[in-house]
């Protein structure tokens, strides 16, 4: 059996050399700290290296633009990214597996939160309000709400005052809403209690749930040989909720996915 190897490149300063035939680089968009990203990806790299007998190393880009560029240049061969980033690289990468939440679902809803005394009780009440979103790339923290509000006749970019959360963290959205810095916030339905230790009890409330959208996706280079694709997918699908790889990512499983699953994201961001 081939020896498993790991290599951590903390910050990417320039173009990488092409990967070898059986040496693959795994990465994800740098929306968390270097320490968090390393902790999230290392167990997955270890498991995939062992199961596929390929040498899978980790690379962390400085920002999302650089992550995207390295994927497009063929340097990042295996990616774990949110849907909006995936559709931007899908000409060179293809979806093979979607994250499954602890609710056994590959779809994730968003929610709209506000303070109980805000006077916001429905979608129409959001017009003209200051709203904090996770980021414009976040499915649960922006795109889900954008889609639902569009269906209600509200153009969130035009009709509301949007700001993005510091470090693109859902906890920062919750805290900002709870202390009154903004009128409302957009987060994923699973994040409602993420900041409970930092806010006063009862200081936020969920106003509404919004459209279910595809979850994070594992994508691979379209140039990868089919046998390697099949091995990777088999390894991903074999992971159990108790595996260190899934625990580190905060999900319960992977499920087979296809590019067409993310057409709804393309429709939203067009």
PDB file of C-alpha atoms in Angstrom:
ATOM      1  CA  UNK A   1       0.000   0.000   0.000  1.00  0.00           C
ATOM      2  CA  UNK A   2       1.230   3.446  -0.834  1.00  0.00           C
ATOM      3  CA  UNK A   3       2.382   5.542   2.100  1.00  0.00           C
ATOM      4  CA  UNK A   4      -0.031   8.305   3.076  1.00  0.00           C
ATOM      5  CA  UNK A   5       1.466  11.778   2.985  1.00  0.00           C
ATOM      6  CA  UNK A   6       0.364  15.192   4.131  1.00  0.00           C
ATOM      7  CA  UNK A   7       1.567  18.667   3.335  1.00  0.00           C
ATOM      8  CA  UNK A   8       0.140  21.875   4.720  1.00  0.00           C
ATOM      9  CA  UNK A   9       0.676  25.109   2.822  1.00  0.00           C
ATOM     10  CA  UNK A  10      -0.652  27.751   5.157  1.00  0.00           C
ATOM     11  CA  UNK A  11      -0.745  30.803   2.902  1.00  0.00           C
ATOM     12  CA  UNK A  12      -0.516  30.727  -0.852  1.00  0.00           C
ATOM     13  CA  UNK A  13       1.772  33.438  -2.161  1.00  0.00           C
ATOM     14  CA  UNK A  14       2.011  32.518  -5.826  1.00  0.00           C
ATOM     15  CA  UNK A  15       0.999  29.951  -8.441  1.00  0.00           C
ATOM     16  CA  UNK A  16       1.527  26.315  -7.514  1.00  0.00           C
ATOM     17  CA  UNK A  17       3.232  23.789  -9.730  1.00  0.00           C
ATOM     18  CA  UNK A  18       1.004  21.240 -11.424  1.00  0.00           C
ATOM     19  CA  UNK A  19      -0.010  18.294  -9.295  1.00  0.00           C
ATOM     20  CA  UNK A  20       1.435  14.884 -10.101  1.00  0.00           C
ATOM     21  CA  UNK A  21      -0.712  12.118 -11.502  1.00  0.00           C
ATOM     22  CA  UNK A  22      -1.656  10.728  -8.107  1.00  0.00           C
ATOM     23  CA  UNK A  23      -0.849  13.736  -5.921  1.00  0.00           C
ATOM     24  CA  UNK A  24      -3.963  15.811  -5.315  1.00  0.00           C
ATOM     25  CA  UNK A  25      -4.454  19.093  -3.509  1.00  0.00           C
ATOM     26  CA  UNK A  26      -7.519  19.571  -1.309  1.00  0.00           C
ATOM     27  CA  UNK A  27      -8.729  23.023  -0.330  1.00  0.00           C
ATOM     28  CA  UNK A  28     -11.726  25.113   0.620  1.00  0.00           C
ATOM     29  CA  UNK A  29     -12.502  28.847   0.432  1.00  0.00           C
ATOM     30  CA  UNK A  30     -10.732  30.773   3.226  1.00  0.00           C
ATOM     31  CA  UNK A  31     -13.830  32.005   5.015  1.00  0.00           C
ATOM     32  CA  UNK A  32     -12.528  30.854   8.396  1.00  0.00           C
ATOM     33  CA  UNK A  33      -9.217  31.304  10.188  1.00  0.00           C
ATOM     34  CA  UNK A  34      -6.153  29.323   9.140  1.00  0.00           C
ATOM     35  CA  UNK A  35      -6.425  27.287  12.333  1.00  0.00           C
ATOM     36  CA  UNK A  36     -10.080  26.454  11.687  1.00  0.00           C
ATOM     37  CA  UNK A  37      -9.495  25.534   8.078  1.00  0.00           C
ATOM     38  CA  UNK A  38      -6.601  23.274   9.000  1.00  0.00           C
ATOM     39  CA  UNK A  39      -8.661  21.541  11.671  1.00  0.00           C
ATOM     40  CA  UNK A  40     -11.560  21.096   9.253  1.00  0.00           C
ATOM     41  CA  UNK A  41      -9.576  19.736   6.303  1.00  0.00           C
ATOM     42  CA  UNK A  42      -6.797  17.651   7.843  1.00  0.00           C
ATOM     43  CA  UNK A  43      -9.007  14.712   8.933  1.00  0.00           C
ATOM     44  CA  UNK A  44     -10.636  14.599   5.495  1.00  0.00           C
ATOM     45  CA  UNK A  45      -7.273  14.623   3.718  1.00  0.00           C
ATOM     46  CA  UNK A  46      -6.087  11.821   5.984  1.00  0.00           C
ATOM     47  CA  UNK A  47      -9.127   9.655   5.349  1.00  0.00           C
ATOM     48  CA  UNK A  48      -9.176  10.204   1.586  1.00  0.00           C
ATOM     49  CA  UNK A  49      -5.439   9.485   1.343  1.00  0.00           C
ATOM     50  CA  UNK A  50      -5.904   6.224   3.204  1.00  0.00           C
ATOM     51  CA  UNK A  51      -8.991   5.064   1.321  1.00  0.00           C
ATOM     52  CA  UNK A  52      -7.852   6.012  -2.203  1.00  0.00           C
ATOM     53  CA  UNK A  53      -4.101   5.364  -1.766  1.00  0.00           C
ATOM     54  CA  UNK A  54      -3.440   8.773  -3.308  1.00  0.00           C
ATOM     55  CA  UNK A  55      -1.316  11.459  -1.680  1.00  0.00           C
ATOM     56  CA  UNK A  56      -3.750  14.247  -0.779  1.00  0.00           C
ATOM     57  CA  UNK A  57      -2.300  17.431   0.671  1.00  0.00           C
ATOM     58  CA  UNK A  58      -3.907  20.629   1.930  1.00  0.00           C
ATOM     59  CA  UNK A  59      -3.490  24.089   0.494  1.00  0.00           C
ATOM     60  CA  UNK A  60      -4.985  27.291   1.914  1.00  0.00           C
ATOM     61  CA  UNK A  61      -5.389  30.366  -0.255  1.00  0.00           C
ATOM     62  CA  UNK A  62      -5.221  33.930   1.047  1.00  0.00           C
ATOM     63  CA  UNK A  63      -8.699  34.900  -0.146  1.00  0.00           C
ATOM     64  CA  UNK A  64     -11.627  33.690  -2.223  1.00  0.00           C
ATOM     65  CA  UNK A  65     -10.333  35.309  -5.415  1.00  0.00           C
ATOM     66  CA  UNK A  66      -7.069  33.428  -5.095  1.00  0.00           C
ATOM     67  CA  UNK A  67      -8.883  30.198  -4.264  1.00  0.00           C
ATOM     68  CA  UNK A  68     -10.942  30.580  -7.419  1.00  0.00           C
ATOM     69  CA  UNK A  69      -7.883  31.399  -9.506  1.00  0.00           C
ATOM     70  CA  UNK A  70      -5.974  28.349  -8.266  1.00  0.00           C
ATOM     71  CA  UNK A  71      -8.940  26.106  -9.073  1.00  0.00           C
ATOM     72  CA  UNK A  72      -9.220  27.580 -12.560  1.00  0.00           C
ATOM     73  CA  UNK A  73      -5.475  27.060 -13.103  1.00  0.00           C
ATOM     74  CA  UNK A  74      -5.789  23.403 -12.117  1.00  0.00           C
ATOM     75  CA  UNK A  75      -3.754  23.621  -8.931  1.00  0.00           C
ATOM     76  CA  UNK A  76      -6.623  22.818  -6.533  1.00  0.00           C
ATOM     77  CA  UNK A  77      -7.930  19.458  -7.716  1.00  0.00           C
ATOM     78  CA  UNK A  78     -10.368  18.672  -4.893  1.00  0.00           C
ATOM     79  CA  UNK A  79     -12.473  21.479  -3.452  1.00  0.00           C
ATOM     80  CA  UNK A  80     -15.021  21.730  -0.671  1.00  0.00           C
ATOM     81  CA  UNK A  81     -16.931  24.939  -1.287  1.00  0.00           C
ATOM     82  CA  UNK A  82     -20.233  26.683  -0.836  1.00  0.00           C
ATOM     83  CA  UNK A  83     -22.634  26.571  -3.789  1.00  0.00           C
ATOM     84  CA  UNK A  84     -22.080  30.095  -5.114  1.00  0.00           C
ATOM     85  CA  UNK A  85     -18.323  29.566  -5.343  1.00  0.00           C
ATOM     86  CA  UNK A  86     -18.839  26.170  -6.945  1.00  0.00           C
ATOM     87  CA  UNK A  87     -20.951  27.519  -9.797  1.00  0.00           C
ATOM     88  CA  UNK A  88     -18.206  30.053 -10.565  1.00  0.00           C
ATOM     89  CA  UNK A  89     -15.652  27.265 -11.051  1.00  0.00           C
ATOM     90  CA  UNK A  90     -17.930  24.590 -12.503  1.00  0.00           C
ATOM     91  CA  UNK A  91     -16.445  24.957 -15.980  1.00  0.00           C
ATOM     92  CA  UNK A  92     -13.307  23.231 -14.662  1.00  0.00           C
ATOM     93  CA  UNK A  93     -14.682  21.373 -11.617  1.00  0.00           C
ATOM     94  CA  UNK A  94     -17.636  19.031 -11.282  1.00  0.00           C
ATOM     95  CA  UNK A  95     -19.776  18.301  -8.236  1.00  0.00           C
ATOM     96  CA  UNK A  96     -19.569  14.753  -6.929  1.00  0.00           C
ATOM     97  CA  UNK A  97     -20.887  14.915  -3.357  1.00  0.00           C
ATOM     98  CA  UNK A  98     -23.064  17.252  -1.326  1.00  0.00           C
ATOM     99  CA  UNK A  99     -22.863  17.738   2.438  1.00  0.00           C
ATOM    100  CA  UNK A 100     -25.670  16.245   4.507  1.00  0.00           C
ATOM    101  CA  UNK A 101     -26.644  18.050   7.681  1.00  0.00           C
ATOM    102  CA  UNK A 102     -27.496  16.432  10.969  1.00  0.00           C
ATOM    103  CA  UNK A 103     -31.117  16.649   9.793  1.00  0.00           C
ATOM    104  CA  UNK A 104     -30.251  14.141   7.012  1.00  0.00           C
ATOM    105  CA  UNK A 105     -30.870  16.687   4.300  1.00  0.00           C
ATOM    106  CA  UNK A 106     -28.654  18.045   1.524  1.00  0.00           C
ATOM    107  CA  UNK A 107     -30.790  21.184   1.376  1.00  0.00           C
ATOM    108  CA  UNK A 108     -30.302  24.054   3.789  1.00  0.00           C
ATOM    109  CA  UNK A 109     -32.822  26.788   4.589  1.00  0.00           C
ATOM    110  CA  UNK A 110     -32.091  30.296   5.685  1.00  0.00           C
ATOM    111  CA  UNK A 111     -33.866  32.288   8.363  1.00  0.00           C
ATOM    112  CA  UNK A 112     -34.464  35.964   9.017  1.00  0.00           C
ATOM    113  CA  UNK A 113     -33.882  37.155  12.563  1.00  0.00           C
ATOM    114  CA  UNK A 114     -34.676  40.390  14.377  1.00  0.00           C
ATOM    115  CA  UNK A 115     -35.222  41.655  17.908  1.00  0.00           C
ATOM    116  CA  UNK A 116     -38.652  40.885  19.400  1.00  0.00           C
ATOM    117  CA  UNK A 117     -39.442  44.590  19.750  1.00  0.00           C
ATOM    118  CA  UNK A 118     -38.264  45.520  16.232  1.00  0.00           C
ATOM    119  CA  UNK A 119     -41.719  45.588  14.699  1.00  0.00           C
ATOM    120  CA  UNK A 120     -40.559  43.196  11.983  1.00  0.00           C
ATOM    121  CA  UNK A 121     -43.022  40.346  11.712  1.00  0.00           C
ATOM    122  CA  UNK A 122     -43.084  39.628   7.974  1.00  0.00           C
ATOM    123  CA  UNK A 123     -41.273  40.096   4.713  1.00  0.00           C
ATOM    124  CA  UNK A 124     -42.816  43.473   3.871  1.00  0.00           C
ATOM    125  CA  UNK A 125     -41.480  44.905   7.112  1.00  0.00           C
ATOM    126  CA  UNK A 126     -37.926  44.475   5.817  1.00  0.00           C
ATOM    127  CA  UNK A 127     -38.203  47.229   3.225  1.00  0.00           C
ATOM    128  CA  UNK A 128     -35.878  50.098   4.042  1.00  0.00           C
ATOM    129  CA  UNK A 129     -34.353  48.243   6.992  1.00  0.00           C
ATOM    130  CA  UNK A 130     -30.680  47.754   7.838  1.00  0.00           C
ATOM    131  CA  UNK A 131     -29.928  44.074   7.361  1.00  0.00           C
ATOM    132  CA  UNK A 132     -26.709  42.201   8.062  1.00  0.00           C
ATOM    133  CA  UNK A 133     -25.914  39.212   5.865  1.00  0.00           C
ATOM    134  CA  UNK A 134     -23.178  36.619   6.263  1.00  0.00           C
ATOM    135  CA  UNK A 135     -21.800  37.317   2.778  1.00  0.00           C
ATOM    136  CA  UNK A 136     -23.122  37.542  -0.738  1.00  0.00           C
ATOM    137  CA  UNK A 137     -21.687  34.069  -1.366  1.00  0.00           C
ATOM    138  CA  UNK A 138     -23.525  32.478   1.569  1.00  0.00           C
ATOM    139  CA  UNK A 139     -26.438  30.202   0.688  1.00  0.00           C
ATOM    140  CA  UNK A 140     -28.032  30.157   4.130  1.00  0.00           C
ATOM    141  CA  UNK A 141     -26.953  33.679   5.020  1.00  0.00           C
ATOM    142  CA  UNK A 142     -28.041  35.537   1.891  1.00  0.00           C
ATOM    143  CA  UNK A 143     -29.023  33.614  -1.262  1.00  0.00           C
ATOM    144  CA  UNK A 144     -31.883  31.725   0.395  1.00  0.00           C
ATOM    145  CA  UNK A 145     -33.373  34.949   1.718  1.00  0.00           C
ATOM    146  CA  UNK A 146     -32.749  36.754  -1.565  1.00  0.00           C
ATOM    147  CA  UNK A 147     -34.710  34.100  -3.472  1.00  0.00           C
ATOM    148  CA  UNK A 148     -37.654  34.089  -1.086  1.00  0.00           C
ATOM    149  CA  UNK A 149     -37.847  37.885  -0.954  1.00  0.00           C
ATOM    150  CA  UNK A 150     -37.710  38.053  -4.750  1.00  0.00           C
ATOM    151  CA  UNK A 151     -40.688  35.709  -4.866  1.00  0.00           C
ATOM    152  CA  UNK A 152     -42.460  38.151  -2.523  1.00  0.00           C
ATOM    153  CA  UNK A 153     -41.712  41.068  -4.822  1.00  0.00           C
ATOM    154  CA  UNK A 154     -38.815  42.475  -2.786  1.00  0.00           C
ATOM    155  CA  UNK A 155     -35.435  43.234  -4.334  1.00  0.00           C
ATOM    156  CA  UNK A 156     -33.206  42.896  -1.301  1.00  0.00           C
ATOM    157  CA  UNK A 157     -30.308  44.752  -2.939  1.00  0.00           C
ATOM    158  CA  UNK A 158     -32.506  47.716  -3.837  1.00  0.00           C
ATOM    159  CA  UNK A 159     -35.160  47.753  -1.115  1.00  0.00           C
ATOM    160  CA  UNK A 160     -32.945  47.087   1.918  1.00  0.00           C
ATOM    161  CA  UNK A 161     -29.682  48.411   3.362  1.00  0.00           C
ATOM    162  CA  UNK A 162     -27.236  45.517   3.389  1.00  0.00           C
ATOM    163  CA  UNK A 163     -23.972  45.069   5.261  1.00  0.00           C
ATOM    164  CA  UNK A 164     -21.776  41.978   5.418  1.00  0.00           C
ATOM    165  CA  UNK A 165     -20.778  40.437   8.747  1.00  0.00           C
ATOM    166  CA  UNK A 166     -17.242  40.794  10.037  1.00  0.00           C
ATOM    167  CA  UNK A 167     -15.217  37.756   8.994  1.00  0.00           C
ATOM    168  CA  UNK A 168     -18.379  36.406   7.341  1.00  0.00           C
ATOM    169  CA  UNK A 169     -19.400  34.800  10.631  1.00  0.00           C
ATOM    170  CA  UNK A 170     -23.013  34.001  11.459  1.00  0.00           C
ATOM    171  CA  UNK A 171     -22.289  34.685  15.121  1.00  0.00           C
ATOM    172  CA  UNK A 172     -21.493  38.279  14.220  1.00  0.00           C
ATOM    173  CA  UNK A 173     -24.823  38.647  12.444  1.00  0.00           C
ATOM    174  CA  UNK A 174     -26.653  37.389  15.520  1.00  0.00           C
ATOM    175  CA  UNK A 175     -24.740  39.643  17.899  1.00  0.00           C
ATOM    176  CA  UNK A 176     -25.279  42.713  15.708  1.00  0.00           C
ATOM    177  CA  UNK A 177     -29.010  42.073  15.616  1.00  0.00           C
ATOM    178  CA  UNK A 178     -29.207  41.409  19.355  1.00  0.00           C
ATOM    179  CA  UNK A 179     -27.533  44.712  20.311  1.00  0.00           C
ATOM    180  CA  UNK A 180     -29.463  46.766  17.780  1.00  0.00           C
ATOM    181  CA  UNK A 181     -26.675  47.628  15.355  1.00  0.00           C
ATOM    182  CA  UNK A 182     -28.943  46.412  12.542  1.00  0.00           C
ATOM    183  CA  UNK A 183     -32.674  45.805  12.250  1.00  0.00           C
ATOM    184  CA  UNK A 184     -32.513  42.233  10.985  1.00  0.00           C
ATOM    185  CA  UNK A 185     -30.088  39.502   9.981  1.00  0.00           C
ATOM    186  CA  UNK A 186     -29.852  36.643   7.514  1.00  0.00           C
ATOM    187  CA  UNK A 187     -28.371  33.342   8.755  1.00  0.00           C
ATOM    188  CA  UNK A 188     -28.790  29.622   8.116  1.00  0.00           C
ATOM    189  CA  UNK A 189     -31.471  27.820  10.075  1.00  0.00           C
ATOM    190  CA  UNK A 190     -28.827  25.761  11.904  1.00  0.00           C
ATOM    191  CA  UNK A 191     -27.044  28.850  13.218  1.00  0.00           C
ATOM    192  CA  UNK A 192     -29.829  30.298  15.352  1.00  0.00           C
ATOM    193  CA  UNK A 193     -28.179  29.328  18.632  1.00  0.00           C
ATOM    194  CA  UNK A 194     -24.549  29.753  17.582  1.00  0.00           C
ATOM    195  CA  UNK A 195     -24.097  32.930  19.611  1.00  0.00           C
ATOM    196  CA  UNK A 196     -26.250  32.114  22.637  1.00  0.00           C
ATOM    197  CA  UNK A 197     -23.295  32.509  24.984  1.00  0.00           C
ATOM    198  CA  UNK A 198     -22.668  36.051  23.731  1.00  0.00           C
ATOM    199  CA  UNK A 199     -26.165  37.545  23.736  1.00  0.00           C
ATOM    200  CA  UNK A 200     -28.900  38.231  26.264  1.00  0.00           C
ATOM    201  CA  UNK A 201     -31.565  35.522  26.405  1.00  0.00           C
ATOM    202  CA  UNK A 202     -34.603  36.441  24.322  1.00  0.00           C
ATOM    203  CA  UNK A 203     -32.790  39.242  22.472  1.00  0.00           C
ATOM    204  CA  UNK A 204     -33.403  37.763  19.023  1.00  0.00           C
ATOM    205  CA  UNK A 205     -36.273  35.950  17.376  1.00  0.00           C
ATOM    206  CA  UNK A 206     -36.763  34.096  14.106  1.00  0.00           C
ATOM    207  CA  UNK A 207     -39.121  35.989  11.809  1.00  0.00           C
ATOM    208  CA  UNK A 208     -39.311  33.521   8.925  1.00  0.00           C
ATOM    209  CA  UNK A 209     -37.659  30.574   7.225  1.00  0.00           C
ATOM    210  CA  UNK A 210     -36.594  30.974   3.620  1.00  0.00           C
ATOM    211  CA  UNK A 211     -36.013  28.825   0.529  1.00  0.00           C
ATOM    212  CA  UNK A 212     -34.098  25.533   0.809  1.00  0.00           C
ATOM    213  CA  UNK A 213     -30.915  25.540  -1.270  1.00  0.00           C
ATOM    214  CA  UNK A 214     -28.204  22.962  -2.002  1.00  0.00           C
ATOM    215  CA  UNK A 215     -25.559  22.518   0.640  1.00  0.00           C
ATOM    216  CA  UNK A 216     -21.756  22.704   0.432  1.00  0.00           C
ATOM    217  CA  UNK A 217     -20.254  20.509  -2.268  1.00  0.00           C
ATOM    218  CA  UNK A 218     -17.138  18.461  -2.907  1.00  0.00           C
ATOM    219  CA  UNK A 219     -15.969  19.253  -6.422  1.00  0.00           C
ATOM    220  CA  UNK A 220     -13.120  17.727  -8.403  1.00  0.00           C
ATOM    221  CA  UNK A 221     -11.208  18.620 -11.528  1.00  0.00           C
ATOM    222  CA  UNK A 222     -12.990  17.554 -14.685  1.00  0.00           C
ATOM    223  CA  UNK A 223      -9.595  16.302 -15.906  1.00  0.00           C
ATOM    224  CA  UNK A 224      -9.251  13.761 -13.092  1.00  0.00           C
ATOM    225  CA  UNK A 225      -9.236  10.174 -14.424  1.00  0.00           C
ATOM    226  CA  UNK A 226     -12.533   8.374 -13.928  1.00  0.00           C
ATOM    227  CA  UNK A 227     -11.027   5.680 -11.719  1.00  0.00           C
ATOM    228  CA  UNK A 228      -9.775   8.323  -9.277  1.00  0.00           C
ATOM    229  CA  UNK A 229     -13.157  10.066  -9.358  1.00  0.00           C
ATOM    230  CA  UNK A 230     -14.897   6.825  -8.509  1.00  0.00           C
ATOM    231  CA  UNK A 231     -12.457   6.077  -5.681  1.00  0.00           C
ATOM    232  CA  UNK A 232     -12.921   9.535  -4.165  1.00  0.00           C
ATOM    233  CA  UNK A 233     -16.695   9.353  -4.329  1.00  0.00           C
ATOM    234  CA  UNK A 234     -16.708   5.892  -2.776  1.00  0.00           C
ATOM    235  CA  UNK A 235     -14.479   7.133   0.042  1.00  0.00           C
ATOM    236  CA  UNK A 236     -16.702  10.154   0.688  1.00  0.00           C
ATOM    237  CA  UNK A 237     -19.910   8.129   0.721  1.00  0.00           C
ATOM    238  CA  UNK A 238     -18.399   5.599   3.135  1.00  0.00           C
ATOM    239  CA  UNK A 239     -17.863   8.200   5.859  1.00  0.00           C
ATOM    240  CA  UNK A 240     -20.062   7.752   8.930  1.00  0.00           C
ATOM    241  CA  UNK A 241     -21.327  10.482  11.300  1.00  0.00           C
ATOM    242  CA  UNK A 242     -18.775   9.313  13.885  1.00  0.00           C
ATOM    243  CA  UNK A 243     -15.796   9.732  11.569  1.00  0.00           C
ATOM    244  CA  UNK A 244     -13.307  12.481  12.494  1.00  0.00           C
ATOM    245  CA  UNK A 245     -13.518  13.827   8.934  1.00  0.00           C
ATOM    246  CA  UNK A 246     -17.248  14.552   9.144  1.00  0.00           C
ATOM    247  CA  UNK A 247     -17.123  15.784  12.724  1.00  0.00           C
ATOM    248  CA  UNK A 248     -14.441  18.276  11.750  1.00  0.00           C
ATOM    249  CA  UNK A 249     -16.657  19.597   8.943  1.00  0.00           C
ATOM    250  CA  UNK A 250     -19.742  19.717  11.141  1.00  0.00           C
ATOM    251  CA  UNK A 251     -21.854  17.468   8.906  1.00  0.00           C
ATOM    252  CA  UNK A 252     -23.246  13.950   9.165  1.00  0.00           C
ATOM    253  CA  UNK A 253     -22.607  12.480   5.705  1.00  0.00           C
ATOM    254  CA  UNK A 254     -21.947  13.059   2.030  1.00  0.00           C
ATOM    255  CA  UNK A 255     -24.469  12.211  -0.667  1.00  0.00           C
ATOM    256  CA  UNK A 256     -23.902  11.864  -4.402  1.00  0.00           C
ATOM    257  CA  UNK A 257     -24.384  15.187  -6.188  1.00  0.00           C
ATOM    258  CA  UNK A 258     -24.375  16.459  -9.765  1.00  0.00           C
ATOM    259  CA  UNK A 259     -23.764  19.792 -11.428  1.00  0.00           C
ATOM    260  CA  UNK A 260     -27.470  20.165 -12.208  1.00  0.00           C
ATOM    261  CA  UNK A 261     -28.258  20.248  -8.478  1.00  0.00           C
ATOM    262  CA  UNK A 262     -26.727  23.740  -8.408  1.00  0.00           C
ATOM    263  CA  UNK A 263     -28.656  25.275 -11.310  1.00  0.00           C
ATOM    264  CA  UNK A 264     -30.901  27.046  -8.808  1.00  0.00           C
ATOM    265  CA  UNK A 265     -27.840  28.875  -7.467  1.00  0.00           C
ATOM    266  CA  UNK A 266     -26.959  29.994 -10.977  1.00  0.00           C
ATOM    267  CA  UNK A 267     -30.467  31.376 -11.387  1.00  0.00           C
ATOM    268  CA  UNK A 268     -30.223  33.388  -8.164  1.00  0.00           C
ATOM    269  CA  UNK A 269     -26.850  34.987  -8.782  1.00  0.00           C
ATOM    270  CA  UNK A 270     -27.418  35.852 -12.438  1.00  0.00           C
TER     271      UNK A 270
END
